[in-house]
Amino acid sequence: MKNWLLTVPLLAASVAVNADMMLTAVYDGPLTGGVPKGVEIYVTADIPDLSIYGIGSANNGGGSDGEELTFSGSASAGSYIYVATESAGFETFFGFSPDLIFVGNAASINGDDAIELFKNGEVIDVYGDINVDGTGQVWDHLDGWAYRNSYTAPNLGSFVAGEWTYSGTNVWDNEVSNLSAASMMPIGTFTTDFTTIGDGPVEPPPPAVELGACFEEATLISTVQGSGSAVAVAGAVVVEGIVTAFNEGGFFLQEEPSDSDADSTTSEGIFIFSLATDSVAVGDLVRVLGDTTEYFGNSEIAAQSLLNCGLAGESISPVTIPMPYAGILDLESVEGMVAAVTDATIFTLDNFTRYGEIMLSDGLKWSPTDVAVPLSAEYDAAVANASANILLLADDNSQSYPATISYYTTPGFDGLNYSNAPRVGDKVSASGPVLYSFSNYRIIPTKESFAITSSRTPAPVVVEGDVKVASFNVLNYFNGLRQEDGTVTFDYPANRGAESAEAFALQQARIVAALLALDADVVGLLEIENDGFGSDSAIKQLVSELNTALGKKVYRFAHSPDTSITGSDAISNAVIYKKDAVSAMGLLQAVPMPVQDNNGSTVAMRNTLVQSFVHKATGDKFAVAVNHFKSKGSGCYEDSNSPTALDTIQGSCNALRVSAAVTLGNGLAAMNLPAKVLILGDLNSYSMEDPVAVLTDYSPEQRGYTITTAHNTNLDGGLSVPVSKGFGYLPVKELFDADGFSYFFYGTDQVGSLDHILASPEAMASVVDLSHWNINSVELYQLEYHQALSYYNGAEGDLIDFTAVGPYRSSDHDPVVVTLEMQHCEGQTE
């Protein structure tokens, strides 16, 4: 059993009597503006003339800048000299006026810079490495501090990291008003073994801590970790444990199971900061001497020496992290230990290709207004859940955009490509040591422990009916501009899509692949180039490509001789249909959407396009209204004129979308349409937001507040008016796919439904099923056609080929598909 607690400071060397001064503390800008910065110097002997001493800095690993500030005056043994960027800030924060302070630019160092102390032009002490950029190094204390351990000596220009204690970075962020310097940094507390300070002689230093031999007594890792958020033992310790994994800058060490303290609040593992890892391997029993520290909130031991005791006689079993873990397990209690998670859900891949990180939780994170009425108790619960039960999987290094991700593997392929890329919603199992970094706990898994279950489907899973209707956003499908010589250019002002023929070819091929698998009888398309219905139009080309892939003319597109119905925006909506399944009744029609004056700037959106159909096999009739409401991204009048909380949480232009919903409801009612009407498309409103409520079952009493239209539109004399009731359309997803969604917003890492299918009561009676086919929103963003090409051909070389053709990442929104059972009409024959 290892139960001897070593807590005494390490004696590096006695300070020689003729060592006149030494660096004992550095600090980097606790106050607003990053001031004061400075250095503390301890005087070890009477110095009648300070002019032979001074300091200099080495910035960002650029080597010595020489002596930049020369001291003056005299100093006595046991006193301190301070060098600061300003004296007022120093006195304000540290609460005293030092007897000797030098002020100047020589102190304008950052926490990642090195500092040199000079005597007669020669370096007698140094903090940091003058030839290494300190960013991320142990001495980096940006917006923090470091102080020298007592009983250590000047190092004559060779920095010894283990002789210092570090705060880590950003410790003073937003905390200066609440914390005193005395509680954060022991200014003026350095002591040696030979001088007298204060009221009496200093106690002689304790004996030096020795590494010792294998299997001798040592401090338990659980004792070092303690039950708090930081190490419980300060100074030098000797620990002994089993190497469980390597990570950049060192390795993880875990107590032998037989020496566990059986206390669930204390961790049995810790990270060992050491560059000398060649002599150890996973499974070895290793003895380490080093100083305890907190680095970015992660408990560590900075190794000074280590001893390999051979292959351990015991093995480590992972501790289980349940999902959800909140209220069950404090992840701090397993920091540094090998832990396992099973069937956790990927809820975002924001940093996957950049840092090799996968973010896990107990389920997807939902946009609060997709699952709850704004500002309701359920809304508050959804907001709270957004930051709950988060655990990361991380690569074993800090490289940006790594060529390979150390742990990622799928059956038959070690690495990453278009076919095996992870998706939001996939289930993951993995095990490895737990590291705390950048405000999150993370597992560093091995390939052997990593497993992922893809949620991809080759086609939408939906119960078939007589007619299949879908909504599909094609992400700015622009087919280029044909020039007089017959060539096509993608360089023209209106183009919002592909910028080259290569990019367009990939975009088009994926859209066609998705439409083929969707296999819908009617599709409402969004974000297609608004260039009419002619031979060179985008809608004509897309339908031609689709029919070519099918080997015959299957699809047609709805049209009108009045091309103005598609509005003036660069993109429009469109309708395509299978000519053998349904016939278009009449021409394509439009419901013009409201326009707003936002202090002289016009805010508009795409017109709704409406097409009626007859089902050929039964004679039953229905209509589709294809929409693309104003986005949440740009501002409207309400957003710059005292927006309410309801405006803010529903995104920019919420009131204008309410006006659009009212316009749509009234416009459809005024048309001569079949009783069966489907409203579909991108309403840019989550399921529980105001515009959807207005189109469905809204009443002020049931809602809890009155919804109002937008100001300054061409409606109601430009006035904002209350909406008294909804239009009675029914949200089909509530009955058939309540957990479905069509969009993932990377700004919040949340999913929700922006794309909807709403049915009139008569149409709802015919609905068989509805499905959200998640082929786009959950897919890795780098698979998108322009990202795939730039990543594949990027500056770092052809790292990963994301340019394969398939339905996945053909757009950024997911298709939504509904099936209907049609009624036979009298006199209709097959």
mmCIF file of N, CA and C in Angstrom, residues 312-365:
data_model
loop_
_atom_site.group_PDB
_atom_site.id
_atom_site.type_symbol
_atom_site.label_atom_id
_atom_site.label_comp_id
_atom_site.label_asym_id
_atom_site.label_seq_id
_atom_site.Cartn_x
_atom_site.Cartn_y
_atom_site.Cartn_z
ATOM 1 N N ALA A 312 2.694 -3.513 -15.361
ATOM 2 C CA ALA A 312 1.895 -3.569 -14.130
ATOM 3 C C ALA A 312 1.257 -4.937 -13.962
ATOM 4 N N GLY A 313 1.095 -5.325 -12.730
ATOM 5 C CA GLY A 313 0.467 -6.612 -12.434
ATOM 6 C C GLY A 313 -1.048 -6.525 -12.376
ATOM 7 N N GLU A 314 -1.593 -5.339 -12.520
ATOM 8 C CA GLU A 314 -3.040 -5.158 -12.490
ATOM 9 C C GLU A 314 -3.466 -4.421 -13.757
ATOM 10 N N SER A 315 -4.748 -4.485 -14.063
ATOM 11 C CA SER A 315 -5.273 -3.797 -15.242
ATOM 12 C C SER A 315 -6.361 -2.814 -14.810
ATOM 13 N N ILE A 316 -6.589 -1.833 -15.669
ATOM 14 C CA ILE A 316 -7.559 -0.783 -15.380
ATOM 15 C C ILE A 316 -8.863 -1.073 -16.116
ATOM 16 N N SER A 317 -9.961 -1.039 -15.404
ATOM 17 C CA SER A 317 -11.281 -1.152 -16.017
ATOM 18 C C SER A 317 -11.915 0.228 -16.071
ATOM 19 N N PRO A 318 -12.499 0.616 -17.208
ATOM 20 C CA PRO A 318 -13.076 1.963 -17.314
ATOM 21 C C PRO A 318 -14.242 2.151 -16.355
ATOM 22 N N VAL A 319 -14.338 3.349 -15.812
ATOM 23 C CA VAL A 319 -15.516 3.726 -15.054
ATOM 24 C C VAL A 319 -16.570 4.182 -16.051
ATOM 25 N N THR A 320 -17.825 3.901 -15.788
ATOM 26 C CA THR A 320 -18.897 4.227 -16.723
ATOM 27 C C THR A 320 -19.410 5.644 -16.488
ATOM 28 N N ILE A 321 -19.498 6.419 -17.559
ATOM 29 C CA ILE A 321 -20.159 7.719 -17.504
ATOM 30 C C ILE A 321 -21.553 7.534 -18.080
ATOM 31 N N PRO A 322 -22.579 7.617 -17.255
ATOM 32 C CA PRO A 322 -23.929 7.411 -17.786
ATOM 33 C C PRO A 322 -24.389 8.620 -18.579
ATOM 34 N N MET A 323 -25.336 8.419 -19.460
ATOM 35 C CA MET A 323 -25.967 9.522 -20.178
ATOM 36 C C MET A 323 -27.467 9.441 -19.953
ATOM 37 N N PRO A 324 -28.061 10.433 -19.288
ATOM 38 C CA PRO A 324 -27.430 11.651 -18.776
ATOM 39 C C PRO A 324 -26.649 11.368 -17.484
ATOM 40 N N TYR A 325 -25.647 12.222 -17.215
ATOM 41 C CA TYR A 325 -24.854 12.042 -16.005
ATOM 42 C C TYR A 325 -25.173 13.079 -14.933
ATOM 43 N N ALA A 326 -25.850 14.170 -15.297
ATOM 44 C CA ALA A 326 -26.142 15.243 -14.332
ATOM 45 C C ALA A 326 -26.936 14.693 -13.147
ATOM 46 N N GLY A 327 -26.453 15.004 -11.963
ATOM 47 C CA GLY A 327 -27.099 14.516 -10.747
ATOM 48 C C GLY A 327 -26.711 13.107 -10.374
ATOM 49 N N ILE A 328 -25.955 12.445 -11.240
ATOM 50 C CA ILE A 328 -25.532 11.063 -10.983
ATOM 51 C C ILE A 328 -24.025 10.987 -10.771
ATOM 52 N N LEU A 329 -23.281 11.668 -11.643
ATOM 53 C CA LEU A 329 -21.829 11.604 -11.591
ATOM 54 C C LEU A 329 -21.248 12.989 -11.830
ATOM 55 N N ASP A 330 -20.365 13.422 -10.924
ATOM 56 C CA ASP A 330 -19.595 14.648 -11.118
ATOM 57 C C ASP A 330 -18.352 14.269 -11.907
ATOM 58 N N LEU A 331 -18.222 14.789 -13.126
ATOM 59 C CA LEU A 331 -17.113 14.382 -13.980
ATOM 60 C C LEU A 331 -15.755 14.767 -13.406
ATOM 61 N N GLU A 332 -15.717 15.749 -12.513
ATOM 62 C CA GLU A 332 -14.452 16.085 -11.853
ATOM 63 C C GLU A 332 -13.920 14.891 -11.069
ATOM 64 N N SER A 333 -14.803 14.049 -10.580
ATOM 65 C CA SER A 333 -14.387 12.902 -9.778
ATOM 66 C C SER A 333 -13.751 11.798 -10.603
ATOM 67 N N VAL A 334 -13.819 11.886 -11.938
ATOM 68 C CA VAL A 334 -13.156 10.906 -12.793
ATOM 69 C C VAL A 334 -12.119 11.568 -13.695
ATOM 70 N N GLU A 335 -11.784 12.826 -13.437
ATOM 71 C CA GLU A 335 -10.758 13.506 -14.215
ATOM 72 C C GLU A 335 -9.452 12.719 -14.166
ATOM 73 N N GLY A 336 -8.887 12.422 -15.321
ATOM 74 C CA GLY A 336 -7.648 11.666 -15.401
ATOM 75 C C GLY A 336 -7.826 10.168 -15.431
ATOM 76 N N MET A 337 -9.025 9.680 -15.104
ATOM 77 C CA MET A 337 -9.275 8.239 -15.085
ATOM 78 C C MET A 337 -9.770 7.754 -16.445
ATOM 79 N N VAL A 338 -9.579 6.476 -16.711
ATOM 80 C CA VAL A 338 -10.146 5.861 -17.901
ATOM 81 C C VAL A 338 -11.645 5.692 -17.679
ATOM 82 N N ALA A 339 -12.424 6.237 -18.600
ATOM 83 C CA ALA A 339 -13.880 6.196 -18.486
ATOM 84 C C ALA A 339 -14.473 5.779 -19.816
ATOM 85 N N ALA A 340 -15.684 5.256 -19.767
ATOM 86 C CA ALA A 340 -16.364 4.779 -20.970
ATOM 87 C C ALA A 340 -17.752 5.376 -21.053
ATOM 88 N N VAL A 341 -18.172 5.657 -22.272
ATOM 89 C CA VAL A 341 -19.532 6.106 -22.528
ATOM 90 C C VAL A 341 -20.103 5.201 -23.606
ATOM 91 N N THR A 342 -21.393 4.866 -23.470
ATOM 92 C CA THR A 342 -22.022 3.916 -24.385
ATOM 93 C C THR A 342 -23.269 4.523 -25.001
ATOM 94 N N ASP A 343 -23.366 4.427 -26.312
ATOM 95 C CA ASP A 343 -24.540 4.896 -27.067
ATOM 96 C C ASP A 343 -24.922 6.331 -26.715
ATOM 97 N N ALA A 344 -23.913 7.174 -26.595
ATOM 98 C CA ALA A 344 -24.181 8.601 -26.428
ATOM 99 C C ALA A 344 -24.511 9.205 -27.792
ATOM 100 N N THR A 345 -25.223 10.316 -27.778
ATOM 101 C CA THR A 345 -25.697 10.932 -29.017
ATOM 102 C C THR A 345 -24.798 12.089 -29.427
ATOM 103 N N ILE A 346 -24.361 12.097 -30.676
ATOM 104 C CA ILE A 346 -23.647 13.258 -31.214
ATOM 105 C C ILE A 346 -24.646 14.391 -31.379
ATOM 106 N N PHE A 347 -24.391 15.534 -30.717
ATOM 107 C CA PHE A 347 -25.304 16.658 -30.885
ATOM 108 C C PHE A 347 -24.689 17.809 -31.666
ATOM 109 N N THR A 348 -23.383 17.791 -31.887
ATOM 110 C CA THR A 348 -22.777 18.745 -32.807
ATOM 111 C C THR A 348 -21.426 18.233 -33.251
ATOM 112 N N LEU A 349 -21.034 18.657 -34.461
ATOM 113 C CA LEU A 349 -19.732 18.306 -35.030
ATOM 114 C C LEU A 349 -18.979 19.565 -35.420
ATOM 115 N N ASP A 350 -19.267 20.649 -34.739
ATOM 116 C CA ASP A 350 -18.681 21.952 -35.066
ATOM 117 C C ASP A 350 -17.161 21.891 -35.227
ATOM 118 N N ASN A 351 -16.487 21.197 -34.312
ATOM 119 C CA ASN A 351 -15.023 21.201 -34.287
ATOM 120 C C ASN A 351 -14.418 19.865 -34.695
ATOM 121 N N PHE A 352 -15.183 19.059 -35.427
ATOM 122 C CA PHE A 352 -14.685 17.724 -35.744
ATOM 123 C C PHE A 352 -13.490 17.775 -36.688
ATOM 124 N N THR A 353 -13.633 18.429 -37.835
ATOM 125 C CA THR A 353 -12.511 18.465 -38.769
ATOM 126 C C THR A 353 -11.447 19.456 -38.332
ATOM 127 N N ARG A 354 -11.815 20.440 -37.510
ATOM 128 C CA ARG A 354 -10.838 21.436 -37.093
ATOM 129 C C ARG A 354 -9.961 20.952 -35.951
ATOM 130 N N TYR A 355 -10.576 20.316 -34.939
ATOM 131 C CA TYR A 355 -9.805 19.887 -33.768
ATOM 132 C C TYR A 355 -9.969 18.410 -33.444
ATOM 133 N N GLY A 356 -10.704 17.677 -34.251
ATOM 134 C CA GLY A 356 -10.914 16.263 -33.968
ATOM 135 C C GLY A 356 -11.846 16.012 -32.814
ATOM 136 N N GLU A 357 -12.807 16.914 -32.578
ATOM 137 C CA GLU A 357 -13.717 16.794 -31.443
ATOM 138 C C GLU A 357 -15.117 16.377 -31.892
ATOM 139 N N ILE A 358 -15.724 15.485 -31.127
ATOM 140 C CA ILE A 358 -17.134 15.127 -31.271
ATOM 141 C C ILE A 358 -17.812 15.460 -29.951
ATOM 142 N N MET A 359 -18.909 16.208 -30.011
ATOM 143 C CA MET A 359 -19.610 16.603 -28.792
ATOM 144 C C MET A 359 -20.818 15.697 -28.590
ATOM 145 N N LEU A 360 -20.873 15.095 -27.397
ATOM 146 C CA LEU A 360 -21.891 14.105 -27.070
ATOM 147 C C LEU A 360 -22.814 14.606 -25.970
ATOM 148 N N SER A 361 -23.999 14.026 -25.936
ATOM 149 C CA SER A 361 -24.924 14.264 -24.835
ATOM 150 C C SER A 361 -25.888 13.089 -24.764
ATOM 151 N N ASP A 362 -26.936 13.259 -23.954
ATOM 152 C CA ASP A 362 -27.914 12.184 -23.813
ATOM 153 C C ASP A 362 -28.962 12.224 -24.917
ATOM 154 N N GLY A 363 -28.885 13.200 -25.792
ATOM 155 C CA GLY A 363 -29.807 13.330 -26.904
ATOM 156 C C GLY A 363 -29.484 14.593 -27.668
ATOM 157 N N LEU A 364 -30.258 14.861 -28.695
ATOM 158 C CA LEU A 364 -30.077 16.083 -29.467
ATOM 159 C C LEU A 364 -30.437 17.295 -28.627
ATOM 160 N N LYS A 365 -29.879 18.427 -28.991
ATOM 161 C CA LYS A 365 -30.236 19.688 -28.358
ATOM 162 C C LYS A 365 -31.252 20.381 -29.277
#
